[in-house]
Each structure stands twice: as structure tokens, then as C-alpha cells.
Amino acid sequence: MKFFKPDYEFDHFTDITIELLKKDNVTTIFSDLDSTLAAHDQLGDHDFTKWHEKLENNGIKLVVVSNNSQGRVDRFTKPFKIIGYGRCKKPTISTIRKIMHEISVKSSNSIFLGDQLFTDVLCGKRLGMKTVLVKPLGEEHEPWTVRWKRGLEASIKKRW
């Protein structure tokens, strides 16, 4: 059960403050994309733009790690000049470990942000990172497979 329980839970990614990140010595946020930073297949909005600017102004790097295609990730990340990787195969950790090595980042200075227990929180925990679970954005547009998993996640959350 401990691998599914996030360190923090928030309604929205913008609830993650610079103060919290600094308290935890976070220099890098590894974040899921769809339903976490934007609704499924949507681009970054005003809230995302302002939040990302705050991160940059405080020396905190955002790295998007998604199970979606590289094309989808690029459409979201390129306008913001964010590092982004598609087809990460979360919750497996080999791809993200390679990314961490490439960009010289340690788990102890990173946090994993996502909207799903079985992919994002589990992946972050397996990497030794603190984890943040946010409520999904645009649930009504999610694929049926994701909506199905939400029911399983709800039953796990009841046990906390």
C-alpha cells in the first residue's frame, strides 16, 4: 500500500508552491502530462504558463514524462521550451532513470507529479522520489481505460 500513497495531495498542480518545493530541496519536477498539467490532448493554459514561470524564476526544472506519444508531448512542451519525453512506460522506471542520468538529476532533489496512483505515484515511489497526486483535469475526455482505473484507485484511497 505504501507505494500507492502519495506524499502530498492537491486539487490542482498550481497548489504546489515554491515554498513547499524549497522545503523539500526540490530542483526538478518530473510530471505526467495528460489530466495532470492539461486535460487530455489539450495545450498549456494561462494557469500552467504562470506556474511554469514561477518554477523557472526559482530555478526549478520541469520535466514532462508521459506514456503518450512523443508527438503529443512535443506539442505541449515545445512552446514552453520544456524537456519532454513520451512513451515512458510508467510505472516502469528504466526510461526515467536514463532521463535522470542524462540531465544529472538525483531522486533526493526531485518530486514526481501526476494524477494516477498506478502509473505516476507508483513510478515516483519506485524511483525514490517524493510524490504529488493531483485531481485529474478534464476527466470527461479521458480514454475509457483511464476512467476504469479511477474506480480501482478510489478503492485503494479508502484504505488510507
CSV table of C-alpha atoms in Angstrom, one decimal:
chain,number,residue,atom,x,y,z
A,1,MET,CA,0.0,0.0,0.0
A,2,LYS,CA,2.9,2.4,0.8
A,3,PHE,CA,3.8,2.5,-2.9
A,4,PHE,CA,0.4,3.9,-3.8
A,5,LYS,CA,0.2,6.6,-1.1
A,6,PRO,CA,1.4,10.0,-2.3
A,7,ASP,CA,3.4,12.2,0.0
A,8,TYR,CA,1.2,15.1,-1.0
A,9,GLU,CA,-2.3,15.5,-2.5
A,10,PHE,CA,-3.6,18.7,-4.1
A,11,ASP,CA,-6.6,19.7,-6.1
A,12,HIS,CA,-4.5,21.3,-8.9
A,13,PHE,CA,-0.8,21.5,-9.9
A,14,THR,CA,-0.9,25.2,-9.2
A,15,ASP,CA,-1.4,24.3,-5.5
A,16,ILE,CA,2.3,23.1,-5.4
A,17,THR,CA,4.1,26.1,-4.0
A,18,ILE,CA,7.6,27.3,-4.4
A,19,GLU,CA,7.8,27.2,-0.6
A,20,LEU,CA,6.9,23.5,-0.5
A,21,LEU,CA,9.4,22.7,-3.2
A,22,LYS,CA,12.2,24.6,-1.4
A,23,LYS,CA,11.4,23.0,1.9
A,24,ASP,CA,11.9,19.6,0.3
A,25,ASN,CA,15.0,20.7,-1.6
A,26,VAL,CA,13.3,20.1,-4.9
A,27,THR,CA,15.2,21.2,-8.0
A,28,THR,CA,13.3,19.1,-10.6
A,29,ILE,CA,9.7,18.1,-11.0
A,30,PHE,CA,9.0,15.1,-13.1
A,31,SER,CA,5.4,15.4,-14.2
A,32,ASP,CA,2.8,13.5,-16.1
A,33,LEU,CA,1.1,15.4,-18.9
A,34,ASP,CA,-2.5,14.4,-19.7
A,35,SER,CA,-5.0,15.1,-16.9
A,36,THR,CA,-2.2,16.5,-14.7
A,37,LEU,CA,-0.9,19.6,-16.5
A,38,ALA,CA,-3.6,19.8,-19.1
A,39,ALA,CA,-6.8,18.0,-20.0
A,40,HIS,CA,-6.3,15.0,-22.3
A,41,ASP,CA,-4.8,16.3,-25.6
A,42,GLN,CA,-5.0,20.0,-24.6
A,43,LEU,CA,-2.2,22.5,-24.5
A,44,GLY,CA,-0.9,24.6,-21.6
A,45,ASP,CA,-3.3,27.3,-20.4
A,46,HIS,CA,-2.8,30.5,-18.5
A,47,ASP,CA,-2.6,28.7,-15.2
A,48,PHE,CA,0.1,26.5,-16.5
A,49,THR,CA,2.0,29.4,-18.0
A,50,LYS,CA,2.1,31.4,-14.8
A,51,TRP,CA,3.0,28.3,-12.7
A,52,HIS,CA,5.8,27.3,-15.1
A,53,GLU,CA,7.2,30.9,-15.0
A,54,LYS,CA,7.3,30.7,-11.2
A,55,LEU,CA,9.2,27.5,-11.3
A,56,GLU,CA,11.7,28.9,-13.8
A,57,ASN,CA,12.2,32.1,-11.9
A,58,ASN,CA,13.1,30.0,-8.8
A,59,GLY,CA,15.5,27.6,-10.6
A,60,ILE,CA,13.1,24.6,-10.6
A,61,LYS,CA,13.2,22.5,-13.7
A,62,LEU,CA,10.1,20.8,-15.1
A,63,VAL,CA,10.5,17.6,-17.0
A,64,VAL,CA,7.4,16.1,-18.7
A,65,VAL,CA,7.3,12.3,-18.7
A,66,SER,CA,4.3,10.8,-20.4
A,67,ASN,CA,3.1,7.4,-21.6
A,68,ASN,CA,1.5,9.2,-24.5
A,69,SER,CA,3.3,9.7,-27.9
A,70,GLN,CA,6.4,11.9,-28.3
A,71,GLY,CA,4.3,14.0,-30.8
A,72,ARG,CA,1.7,14.7,-28.1
A,73,VAL,CA,4.5,15.6,-25.6
A,74,ASP,CA,6.2,17.9,-28.1
A,75,ARG,CA,3.0,19.8,-28.9
A,76,PHE,CA,2.7,20.6,-25.2
A,77,THR,CA,6.3,21.2,-24.3
A,78,LYS,CA,7.9,22.9,-27.3
A,79,PRO,CA,6.1,26.3,-26.8
A,80,PHE,CA,7.4,26.5,-23.3
A,81,LYS,CA,10.9,25.1,-24.0
A,82,ILE,CA,10.4,22.3,-21.5
A,83,ILE,CA,12.2,19.0,-21.6
A,84,GLY,CA,9.6,16.3,-22.5
A,85,TYR,CA,9.7,12.6,-23.1
A,86,GLY,CA,6.9,10.4,-24.5
A,87,ARG,CA,6.4,6.6,-24.3
A,88,CYS,CA,8.0,6.4,-20.8
A,89,LYS,CA,6.1,3.2,-20.0
A,90,LYS,CA,5.3,4.2,-16.4
A,91,PRO,CA,5.3,2.7,-13.9
A,92,THR,CA,8.4,1.0,-15.2
A,93,ILE,CA,11.4,3.1,-14.2
A,94,SER,CA,14.1,2.3,-16.7
A,95,THR,CA,13.3,5.1,-19.1
A,96,ILE,CA,13.0,7.7,-16.4
A,97,ARG,CA,16.3,6.5,-14.8
A,98,LYS,CA,18.0,7.1,-18.1
A,99,ILE,CA,16.5,10.6,-18.3
A,100,MET,CA,17.7,11.4,-14.8
A,101,HIS,CA,21.2,10.3,-15.7
A,102,GLU,CA,21.1,12.3,-19.0
A,103,ILE,CA,20.1,15.5,-17.2
A,104,SER,CA,22.2,14.8,-14.0
A,105,VAL,CA,19.3,14.8,-11.5
A,106,LYS,CA,19.0,12.9,-8.2
A,107,SER,CA,15.8,11.4,-6.8
A,108,SER,CA,16.5,13.2,-3.5
A,109,ASN,CA,16.1,16.5,-5.2
A,110,SER,CA,13.1,15.5,-7.4
A,111,ILE,CA,9.4,15.2,-6.9
A,112,PHE,CA,7.0,13.2,-9.1
A,113,LEU,CA,3.7,14.8,-10.1
A,114,GLY,CA,0.7,13.0,-11.5
A,115,ASP,CA,-3.0,12.2,-11.4
A,116,GLN,CA,-2.8,8.4,-11.2
A,117,LEU,CA,-1.8,6.0,-8.5
A,118,PHE,CA,-0.9,3.1,-10.7
A,119,THR,CA,1.4,4.9,-13.0
A,120,ASP,CA,2.6,8.2,-11.6
A,121,VAL,CA,2.7,7.7,-7.8
A,122,LEU,CA,4.0,4.1,-8.1
A,123,CYS,CA,6.7,5.2,-10.6
A,124,GLY,CA,7.8,8.1,-8.4
A,125,LYS,CA,7.9,5.9,-5.3
A,126,ARG,CA,9.9,3.2,-7.1
A,127,LEU,CA,12.4,5.9,-8.2
A,128,GLY,CA,12.8,7.0,-4.5
A,129,MET,CA,11.1,10.4,-5.1
A,130,LYS,CA,8.5,12.2,-3.1
A,131,THR,CA,5.2,12.2,-4.9
A,132,VAL,CA,2.3,14.5,-5.5
A,133,LEU,CA,-1.1,13.4,-6.6
A,134,VAL,CA,-3.5,15.9,-8.1
A,135,LYS,CA,-7.1,15.6,-9.1
A,136,PRO,CA,-7.4,14.9,-12.8
A,137,LEU,CA,-8.1,17.7,-15.3
A,138,GLY,CA,-10.8,17.0,-17.9
A,139,GLU,CA,-11.8,13.6,-16.7
A,140,GLU,CA,-14.7,13.5,-19.1
A,141,HIS,CA,-12.3,13.4,-22.0
A,142,GLU,CA,-10.1,10.6,-20.7
A,143,PRO,CA,-9.9,7.3,-22.5
A,144,TRP,CA,-12.1,4.5,-21.0
A,145,THR,CA,-9.1,2.6,-19.8
A,146,VAL,CA,-8.1,5.5,-17.5
A,147,ARG,CA,-11.7,6.0,-16.3
A,148,TRP,CA,-11.8,2.3,-15.4
A,149,LYS,CA,-8.6,2.6,-13.3
A,150,ARG,CA,-10.1,5.5,-11.4
A,151,GLY,CA,-12.5,3.1,-9.7
A,152,LEU,CA,-9.7,0.9,-8.6
A,153,GLU,CA,-7.8,3.9,-7.3
A,154,ALA,CA,-10.8,5.1,-5.3
A,155,SER,CA,-11.0,1.7,-3.5
A,156,ILE,CA,-7.3,2.0,-2.6
A,157,LYS,CA,-7.7,5.6,-1.3
A,158,LYS,CA,-10.5,4.4,1.0
A,159,ARG,CA,-7.9,2.4,2.9
A,160,TRP,CA,-5.7,5.3,3.8
